[in-house]
Amino acid sequence: MCGIVGYTGQLQAAPVLLNGLKHLEYRGYDSAGIAVLNDGAIEMTKTSGKVDALIEKVQEIGGMPGISGIGHTRWATHGVPNEVNAHPHLSQDGRFAIVHNGIIENFAVLRKELEDKGVVFRSETDTEVIVQLLGIYYEGDIKKALLRTVSRLEGSYALGVLSSDEPGTLYAARVASPLIIGIGAGENFFASDITALISHTKNVIDMDDGEIAEITPDRITVFDHAGREIKKEERYVSWDVASAEKNGYDHFMLKEIMEQPASLKAAIEPRIRAGAIVFDELDLDMKKYDRVMITACGSAYHAAVVGKYLIQKLCRIPVDAEVASELRYEDAVIDERTLAIVISQSGETADTIAAMKKCKDAGASVLAIVNVVGSTIAKLADSVIYTWAGPEIAVATTKGYTTQVAVLSMFAVWAAHETGRMDEALFKKMTADIRLIPKLAQRALDLNARVKKLAEKYHDQPSLFFIGRNLDYAVCLEGSLKLKEISYIHSEAYAAGELKHGTIALIEPGRLVVALCCYEELFDKTVSNIQQVKARGADVLAVAPEGNRRIFAEANASLPVPRTDPNLVPVIEIIPLQLFAYYVAKRNGCDIDKPKNLAKSVTVE
Ligand code: F6R
């Protein structure tokens, strides 16, 4: 959570840092701050609230001159989000300022130790122990003091350090939190991710765990934990500047919903050759596995549930989908005959990383489905399928999720063919159907105006249900989460057949039930459940394939989605639900791209 950025070069640092923080705000937005070196002294401006509040504050004081500095946007873990707890934090002697993303697990012990030495803490944060340690250990060599400091830390960190003793030089360090160095001409940067830097450079160095970097305008030197210089590869980032901007849309979320035909094409097309699905990146012998364990968090977990239904059905192999925060502490049966599939847009989610390590330790092969290239999960996995969704800025995932589902669908079909469970004719037919998904997604987006009207009608529901069976149920999980996380309306996803076992007591006249009916194998069963809730006065909004007259006669309102193979419905079916959540939240005046209490990249447990 939290985003960090650093700049050293010839430009004024403050505008570069503030612009970088705007692009990192999706990582956390409850307080923010920057520190700039001006005439050999560290000057800081901090505020509670969003980066815009910080920008205003910097303008009010007439700007902050200086050509090197560091910045931070926060998602509070230790201490309330006020100005004092906002980063950067200063060492007692004012010589060092630090920004930090991550959690220092042994901070209480370190704080006590430092207080016993007479250090007076200003904030309640875990971060402050880092900068105070640095101040104590410093004897004229920052690199040495930083290495000693990080050797004392337990937990996760991406750190940026500014010092009045070395104008123009920044230091950065990482363990288990994302950190890249941006390479410019006569200027260099660090940041939590490329979106903060993309308007300046696309050439980056990925920092690995245990490394520290010394960054001047002309030189970047990376050292290992023992202080030995190491050679790092440069990486060129293919994302373009426009993809990290709103481009005329009111919100990143709407832009990203609308981008789905393009992102799905990027995920699908390169993997289809001569009418067959090809994963050049995989070297897996699918026959080796007698079990698949899929793990992830949040929406990525909902994609995992789709994957479970599909892989199980098409490959005839037992598949579990487990929430990563549960799997990491479970006594699950995993061994070398298990294929663990780990799904993550950011590739940095702490629980997912822990669950993945657990699977690896138990002998499983780990396949990661990830969007962010070079992320921790991508690096730790045995093999990676990138989703190629491009940068996703809105906190609520849309194209991140649909590209995950598209890749899982392709994987299920590919694996079924590899293991001899799917004959050539069906393989070719399903491949052709998958190829059509981007076009169908575009047609699903044509429901935009209709969804907007429905959102107008139903925006003031106090609570609602999403019901469906099998793949429809998997999509209910995601449709319900989308609505609640950005509109703050309570909603529940229910397996349609389960409602009558208790929860139906909550159905009352006027309550909206969104019924997903695209998985046609179980259509009649879902219709019975629709009749049950209608009999109790509920309003039913049906999402069903175009031309399905029966369902549209049953429901109070409907969203007809383009027809496809029933196994491929989730990608298409979720699109009107994303739009529904978006327009309900917009109608209710919610902060759509930055919902309260959330952050996009959840790097804490
Ligand atoms: C919801 C959402 C989250 C993420 C979850 C996992 O819209 O975005 O539920 O899906 O935090 O994140 P990743 O995919 O980055 O591991």
GROMACS .gro file of C-alpha atoms in nm, residues 42-389:
model
  348
   42ILE     CA    1   1.565   1.939   0.417
   43GLU     CA    2   1.230   2.114   0.380
   44MET     CA    3   0.907   1.921   0.420
   45THR     CA    4   0.539   1.971   0.348
   46LYS     CA    5   0.286   1.714   0.468
   47THR     CA    6  -0.089   1.694   0.496
   48SER     CA    7  -0.371   1.461   0.582
   49GLY     CA    8  -0.603   1.381   0.291
   50LYS     CA    9  -0.530   1.332  -0.075
   51VAL     CA   10  -0.243   1.447  -0.293
   52ASP     CA   11  -0.453   1.740  -0.421
   53ALA     CA   12  -0.453   1.878  -0.067
   54LEU     CA   13  -0.073   1.852  -0.064
   55ILE     CA   14  -0.046   2.024  -0.402
   56GLU     CA   15  -0.259   2.311  -0.269
   57LYS     CA   16  -0.047   2.338   0.042
   58VAL     CA   17   0.275   2.352  -0.159
   59GLN     CA   18   0.122   2.622  -0.381
   60GLU     CA   19   0.010   2.821  -0.075
   61ILE     CA   20   0.366   2.837   0.054
   62GLY     CA   21   0.487   2.956  -0.287
   63GLY     CA   22   0.641   2.624  -0.397
   64MET     CA   23   0.939   2.430  -0.264
   65PRO     CA   24   1.265   2.507  -0.446
   66GLY     CA   25   1.522   2.229  -0.482
   67ILE     CA   26   1.636   1.977  -0.740
   68SER     CA   27   1.625   1.657  -0.537
   69GLY     CA   28   1.356   1.516  -0.313
   70ILE     CA   29   1.130   1.231  -0.204
   71GLY     CA   30   0.753   1.190  -0.174
   72HIS     CA   31   0.490   0.960  -0.027
   73THR     CA   32   0.117   0.892  -0.044
   74ARG     CA   33  -0.009   0.686   0.247
   75TRP     CA   34  -0.251   0.410   0.337
   76ALA     CA   35  -0.227   0.417   0.716
   77THR     CA   36  -0.120   0.106   0.905
   78HIS     CA   37   0.041   0.244   1.224
   79GLY     CA   38  -0.116   0.563   1.353
   80VAL     CA   39  -0.408   0.766   1.226
   81PRO     CA   40  -0.376   0.943   0.893
   82ASN     CA   41  -0.283   1.289   1.021
   83GLU     CA   42  -0.006   1.529   0.926
   84VAL     CA   43   0.236   1.409   1.193
   85ASN     CA   44   0.209   1.045   1.086
   86ALA     CA   45   0.231   1.134   0.715
   87HIS     CA   46   0.568   1.066   0.551
   88PRO     CA   47   0.845   1.176   0.503
   89HIS     CA   48   0.981   1.127   0.852
   90LEU     CA   49   1.293   1.301   0.981
   91SER     CA   50   1.579   1.174   1.193
   92GLN     CA   51   1.617   1.352   1.525
   93ASP     CA   52   1.910   1.558   1.397
   94GLY     CA   53   1.715   1.656   1.083
   95ARG     CA   54   1.988   1.513   0.861
   96PHE     CA   55   1.779   1.238   0.700
   97ALA     CA   56   1.427   1.223   0.559
   98ILE     CA   57   1.270   0.892   0.469
   99VAL     CA   58   0.965   0.758   0.284
  100HIS     CA   59   0.855   0.399   0.332
  101ASN     CA   60   0.607   0.153   0.187
  102GLY     CA   61   0.561  -0.169   0.386
  103ILE     CA   62   0.547  -0.273   0.749
  104ILE     CA   63   0.829  -0.302   1.002
  105GLU     CA   64   0.716  -0.593   1.217
  106ASN     CA   65   0.976  -0.546   1.493
  107PHE     CA   66   0.922  -0.170   1.519
  108ALA     CA   67   0.806  -0.182   1.882
  109VAL     CA   68   1.131  -0.346   1.997
  110LEU     CA   69   1.340  -0.106   1.790
  111ARG     CA   70   1.145   0.195   1.914
  112LYS     CA   71   1.202   0.094   2.277
  113GLU     CA   72   1.572   0.045   2.209
  114LEU     CA   73   1.599   0.390   2.048
  115GLU     CA   74   1.394   0.560   2.319
  116ASP     CA   75   1.626   0.408   2.577
  117LYS     CA   76   1.908   0.582   2.390
  118GLY     CA   77   1.726   0.915   2.425
  119VAL     CA   78   1.561   0.938   2.084
  120VAL     CA   79   1.232   1.127   2.099
  121PHE     CA   80   0.975   1.005   1.849
  122ARG     CA   81   0.738   1.248   1.682
  123SER     CA   82   0.495   1.005   1.515
  124GLU     CA   83   0.317   0.678   1.591
  125THR     CA   84   0.448   0.515   1.273
  126ASP     CA   85   0.663   0.207   1.233
  127THR     CA   86   0.857   0.400   0.967
  128GLU     CA   87   1.007   0.648   1.208
  129VAL     CA   88   1.224   0.378   1.367
  130ILE     CA   89   1.402   0.337   1.032
  131VAL     CA   90   1.506   0.699   1.003
  132GLN     CA   91   1.601   0.722   1.370
  133LEU     CA   92   1.819   0.411   1.338
  134LEU     CA   93   1.981   0.564   1.032
  135GLY     CA   94   2.055   0.881   1.228
  136ILE     CA   95   2.209   0.682   1.514
  137TYR     CA   96   2.422   0.458   1.290
  138TYR     CA   97   2.549   0.739   1.067
  139GLU     CA   98   2.918   0.814   1.107
  140GLY     CA   99   2.984   0.991   0.777
  141ASP     CA  100   2.902   0.706   0.537
  142ILE     CA  101   2.532   0.689   0.443
  143LYS     CA  102   2.558   0.362   0.252
  144LYS     CA  103   2.720   0.191   0.550
  145ALA     CA  104   2.460   0.332   0.791
  146LEU     CA  105   2.175   0.228   0.562
  147LEU     CA  106   2.307  -0.129   0.530
  148ARG     CA  107   2.332  -0.151   0.906
  149THR     CA  108   1.983  -0.006   0.945
  150VAL     CA  109   1.814  -0.246   0.706
  151SER     CA  110   1.992  -0.540   0.867
  152ARG     CA  111   1.789  -0.461   1.181
  153LEU     CA  112   1.451  -0.453   1.009
  154GLU     CA  113   1.201  -0.737   1.003
  155GLY     CA  114   0.906  -0.707   0.768
  156SER     CA  115   0.867  -0.540   0.432
  157TYR     CA  116   0.995  -0.215   0.296
  158ALA     CA  117   1.059  -0.004  -0.006
  159LEU     CA  118   1.253   0.294   0.124
  160GLY     CA  119   1.371   0.623  -0.014
  161VAL     CA  120   1.624   0.837   0.173
  162LEU     CA  121   1.721   1.204   0.128
  163SER     CA  122   2.011   1.349   0.325
  164SER     CA  123   2.135   1.702   0.380
  165ASP     CA  124   2.489   1.563   0.393
  166GLU     CA  125   2.489   1.447   0.029
  167PRO     CA  126   2.297   1.695  -0.187
  168GLY     CA  127   2.179   1.540  -0.513
  169THR     CA  128   2.212   1.181  -0.390
  170LEU     CA  129   1.918   0.960  -0.300
  171TYR     CA  130   1.929   0.614  -0.147
  172ALA     CA  131   1.668   0.342  -0.191
  173ALA     CA  132   1.628  -0.009  -0.050
  174ARG     CA  133   1.380  -0.292  -0.075
  175VAL     CA  134   1.257  -0.612   0.084
  176ALA     CA  135   0.919  -0.753  -0.021
  177SER     CA  136   0.769  -0.422  -0.141
  178PRO     CA  137   0.783  -0.305  -0.501
  179LEU     CA  138   1.056  -0.059  -0.601
  180ILE     CA  139   1.198   0.047  -0.935
  181ILE     CA  140   1.471   0.290  -1.033
  182GLY     CA  141   1.390   0.512  -1.334
  183ILE     CA  142   1.679   0.597  -1.562
  184GLY     CA  143   1.680   0.943  -1.723
  185ALA     CA  144   1.938   1.165  -1.894
  186GLY     CA  145   2.102   1.384  -1.631
  187GLU     CA  146   1.826   1.284  -1.391
  188ASN     CA  147   1.722   0.966  -1.215
  189PHE     CA  148   1.424   0.850  -1.013
  190PHE     CA  149   1.286   0.583  -0.787
  191ALA     CA  150   0.921   0.486  -0.744
  192SER     CA  151   0.685   0.215  -0.626
  193ASP     CA  152   0.583   0.161  -0.986
  194ILE     CA  153   0.626   0.287  -1.338
  195THR     CA  154   0.303   0.489  -1.353
  196ALA     CA  155   0.475   0.756  -1.143
  197LEU     CA  156   0.763   0.787  -1.390
  198ILE     CA  157   0.622   0.706  -1.729
  199SER     CA  158   0.604   1.071  -1.842
  200HIS     CA  159   0.980   1.097  -1.775
  201THR     CA  160   1.128   0.760  -1.864
  202LYS     CA  161   1.044   0.405  -1.968
  203ASN     CA  162   1.386   0.261  -1.881
  204VAL     CA  163   1.392   0.103  -1.539
  205ILE     CA  164   1.590  -0.119  -1.308
  206ASP     CA  165   1.388  -0.359  -1.091
  207MET     CA  166   1.522  -0.365  -0.737
  208ASP     CA  167   1.531  -0.707  -0.575
  209ASP     CA  168   1.500  -0.804  -0.210
  210GLY     CA  169   1.802  -0.712   0.002
  211GLU     CA  170   1.941  -0.458  -0.244
  212ILE     CA  171   2.013  -0.091  -0.187
  213ALA     CA  172   2.074   0.176  -0.451
  214GLU     CA  173   2.272   0.499  -0.452
  215ILE     CA  174   2.116   0.737  -0.704
  216THR     CA  175   2.269   1.061  -0.834
  217PRO     CA  176   2.160   1.253  -1.148
  218ASP     CA  177   2.429   1.074  -1.354
  219ARG     CA  178   2.480   0.741  -1.186
  220ILE     CA  179   2.287   0.453  -1.034
  221THR     CA  180   2.482   0.203  -0.827
  222VAL     CA  181   2.315  -0.102  -0.676
  223PHE     CA  182   2.463  -0.302  -0.387
  224ASP     CA  183   2.372  -0.631  -0.226
  225HIS     CA  184   2.302  -0.669   0.146
  226ALA     CA  185   2.677  -0.697   0.214
  227GLY     CA  186   2.752  -0.373   0.030
  228ARG     CA  187   2.906  -0.539  -0.279
  229GLU     CA  188   2.827  -0.360  -0.604
  230ILE     CA  189   2.608  -0.565  -0.837
  231LYS     CA  190   2.529  -0.535  -1.206
  232LYS     CA  191   2.159  -0.493  -1.280
  233GLU     CA  192   1.974  -0.536  -1.608
  234GLU     CA  193   1.777  -0.245  -1.751
  235ARG     CA  194   1.421  -0.308  -1.862
  236TYR     CA  195   1.219  -0.112  -2.116
  237VAL     CA  196   0.853  -0.066  -2.022
  238SER     CA  197   0.612  -0.087  -2.313
  239TRP     CA  198   0.317   0.087  -2.139
  240ASP     CA  199   0.247   0.428  -2.291
  241VAL     CA  200   0.186   0.759  -2.119
  242ALA     CA  201  -0.178   0.776  -2.235
  243SER     CA  202  -0.257   0.448  -2.061
  244ALA     CA  203  -0.172   0.607  -1.727
  245GLU     CA  204  -0.394   0.913  -1.792
  246LYS     CA  205  -0.774   0.955  -1.789
  247ASN     CA  206  -0.792   1.064  -2.153
  248GLY     CA  207  -1.116   1.259  -2.119
  249TYR     CA  208  -1.306   1.003  -1.910
  250ASP     CA  209  -1.454   1.119  -1.580
  251HIS     CA  210  -1.287   0.833  -1.398
  252PHE     CA  211  -1.010   0.581  -1.452
  253MET     CA  212  -1.262   0.309  -1.374
  254LEU     CA  213  -1.484   0.402  -1.670
  255LYS     CA  214  -1.182   0.436  -1.897
  256GLU     CA  215  -1.060   0.092  -1.790
  257ILE     CA  216  -1.404  -0.063  -1.839
  258MET     CA  217  -1.411   0.081  -2.190
  259GLU     CA  218  -1.057  -0.041  -2.261
  260GLN     CA  219  -1.155  -0.403  -2.211
  261PRO     CA  220  -1.197  -0.500  -2.577
  262ALA     CA  221  -0.838  -0.379  -2.635
  263SER     CA  222  -0.690  -0.535  -2.322
  264LEU     CA  223  -0.867  -0.866  -2.392
  265LYS     CA  224  -0.728  -0.860  -2.743
  266ALA     CA  225  -0.379  -0.803  -2.605
  267ALA     CA  226  -0.424  -1.100  -2.368
  268ILE     CA  227  -0.577  -1.336  -2.625
  269GLU     CA  228  -0.452  -1.268  -2.980
  270PRO     CA  229  -0.078  -1.334  -2.938
  271ARG     CA  230  -0.164  -1.672  -2.786
  272ILE     CA  231  -0.363  -1.799  -3.081
  273ARG     CA  232  -0.173  -1.934  -3.380
  274ALA     CA  233  -0.312  -2.136  -3.671
  275GLY     CA  234  -0.642  -2.167  -3.490
  276ALA     CA  235  -0.484  -2.317  -3.177
  277ILE     CA  236  -0.405  -2.181  -2.831
  278VAL     CA  237  -0.030  -2.161  -2.776
  279PHE     CA  238   0.145  -2.066  -2.453
  280ASP     CA  239   0.506  -2.006  -2.558
  281GLU     CA  240   0.584  -1.902  -2.202
  282LEU     CA  241   0.485  -2.240  -2.052
  283ASP     CA  242   0.696  -2.548  -2.013
  284LEU     CA  243   0.442  -2.754  -1.818
  285ASP     CA  244   0.372  -3.123  -1.848
  286MET     CA  245   0.005  -3.114  -1.749
  287LYS     CA  246  -0.007  -3.494  -1.721
  288LYS     CA  247   0.223  -3.467  -1.420
  289TYR     CA  248  -0.043  -3.313  -1.198
  290ASP     CA  249  -0.331  -3.483  -1.024
  291ARG     CA  250  -0.462  -3.169  -0.858
  292VAL     CA  251  -0.482  -2.794  -0.915
  293MET     CA  252  -0.490  -2.535  -0.637
  294ILE     CA  253  -0.580  -2.180  -0.743
  295THR     CA  254  -0.520  -1.902  -0.495
  296ALA     CA  255  -0.562  -1.524  -0.492
  297CYS     CA  256  -0.736  -1.238  -0.309
  298GLY     CA  257  -1.042  -1.025  -0.381
  299SER     CA  258  -1.140  -1.001  -0.746
  300ALA     CA  259  -0.845  -1.216  -0.846
  301TYR     CA  260  -0.994  -1.483  -0.619
  302HIS     CA  261  -1.324  -1.443  -0.804
  303ALA     CA  262  -1.133  -1.509  -1.125
  304ALA     CA  263  -0.991  -1.816  -0.948
  305VAL     CA  264  -1.345  -1.943  -0.886
  306VAL     CA  265  -1.416  -1.916  -1.260
  307GLY     CA  266  -1.090  -2.106  -1.321
  308LYS     CA  267  -1.192  -2.379  -1.079
  309TYR     CA  268  -1.523  -2.445  -1.256
  310LEU     CA  269  -1.361  -2.441  -1.598
  311ILE     CA  270  -1.044  -2.642  -1.538
  312GLN     CA  271  -1.235  -2.904  -1.341
  313LYS     CA  272  -1.502  -2.937  -1.607
  314LEU     CA  273  -1.276  -2.938  -1.911
  315CYS     CA  274  -0.972  -3.125  -1.771
  316ARG     CA  275  -1.150  -3.366  -1.532
  317ILE     CA  276  -0.900  -3.302  -1.256
  318PRO     CA  277  -0.981  -3.193  -0.897
  319VAL     CA  278  -0.943  -2.816  -0.862
  320ASP     CA  279  -0.966  -2.600  -0.549
  321ALA     CA  280  -0.995  -2.223  -0.539
  322GLU     CA  281  -0.878  -2.088  -0.203
  323VAL     CA  282  -0.860  -1.735  -0.070
  324ALA     CA  283  -0.487  -1.674  -0.020
  325SER     CA  284  -0.522  -1.531   0.333
  326GLU     CA  285  -0.684  -1.862   0.434
  327LEU     CA  286  -0.463  -2.096   0.236
  328ARG     CA  287  -0.148  -1.954   0.393
  329TYR     CA  288  -0.259  -2.079   0.737
  330GLU     CA  289  -0.440  -2.394   0.627
  331ASP     CA  290  -0.327  -2.752   0.641
  332ALA     CA  291  -0.403  -2.800   0.272
  333VAL     CA  292  -0.298  -3.114   0.088
  334ILE     CA  293  -0.038  -2.988  -0.158
  335ASP     CA  294   0.257  -3.180  -0.299
  336GLU     CA  295   0.476  -3.215  -0.608
  337ARG     CA  296   0.180  -3.347  -0.805
  338THR     CA  297  -0.008  -3.020  -0.741
  339LEU     CA  298  -0.014  -2.735  -0.989
  340ALA     CA  299  -0.060  -2.413  -0.792
  341ILE     CA  300  -0.204  -2.127  -0.996
  342VAL     CA  301  -0.155  -1.788  -0.834
  343ILE     CA  302  -0.347  -1.491  -0.970
  344SER     CA  303  -0.266  -1.126  -0.909
  345GLN     CA  304  -0.304  -0.805  -1.106
  346SER     CA  305  -0.034  -0.619  -0.913
  347GLY     CA  306   0.186  -0.919  -0.843
  348GLU     CA  307   0.256  -0.768  -0.499
  349THR     CA  308  -0.034  -0.881  -0.277
  350ALA     CA  309   0.114  -0.993   0.055
  351ASP     CA  310  -0.132  -1.276   0.129
  352THR     CA  311  -0.101  -1.412  -0.224
  353ILE     CA  312   0.278  -1.410  -0.202
  354ALA     CA  313   0.264  -1.597   0.130
  355ALA     CA  314   0.019  -1.858  -0.004
  356MET     CA  315   0.236  -1.901  -0.310
  357LYS     CA  316   0.548  -1.959  -0.100
  358LYS     CA  317   0.358  -2.214   0.102
  359CYS     CA  318   0.260  -2.405  -0.213
  360LYS     CA  319   0.618  -2.390  -0.338
  361ASP     CA  320   0.759  -2.517  -0.007
  362ALA     CA  321   0.516  -2.811  -0.023
  363GLY     CA  322   0.662  -2.908  -0.361
  364ALA     CA  323   0.395  -2.771  -0.595
  365SER     CA  324   0.483  -2.614  -0.930
  366VAL     CA  325   0.370  -2.252  -0.929
  367LEU     CA  326   0.216  -2.087  -1.232
  368ALA     CA  327   0.144  -1.716  -1.187
  369ILE     CA  328  -0.114  -1.519  -1.383
  370VAL     CA  329  -0.001  -1.160  -1.337
  371ASN     CA  330  -0.038  -0.820  -1.500
  372VAL     CA  331   0.262  -0.623  -1.372
  373VAL     CA  332   0.583  -0.735  -1.540
  374GLY     CA  333   0.874  -0.792  -1.304
  375SER     CA  334   0.650  -0.794  -0.994
  376THR     CA  335   0.735  -1.009  -0.693
  377ILE     CA  336   0.488  -1.286  -0.779
  378ALA     CA  337   0.610  -1.297  -1.139
  379LYS     CA  338   0.965  -1.331  -1.014
  380LEU     CA  339   0.897  -1.602  -0.759
  381ALA     CA  340   0.680  -1.825  -0.978
  382ASP     CA  341   0.810  -2.122  -1.177
  383SER     CA  342   0.624  -1.993  -1.482
  384VAL     CA  343   0.426  -1.681  -1.563
  385ILE     CA  344   0.142  -1.594  -1.797
  386TYR     CA  345   0.114  -1.217  -1.824
  387THR     CA  346  -0.235  -1.078  -1.874
  388TRP     CA  347  -0.112  -0.772  -2.069
  389ALA     CA  348  -0.397  -0.556  -1.937
   0.00000   0.00000   0.00000
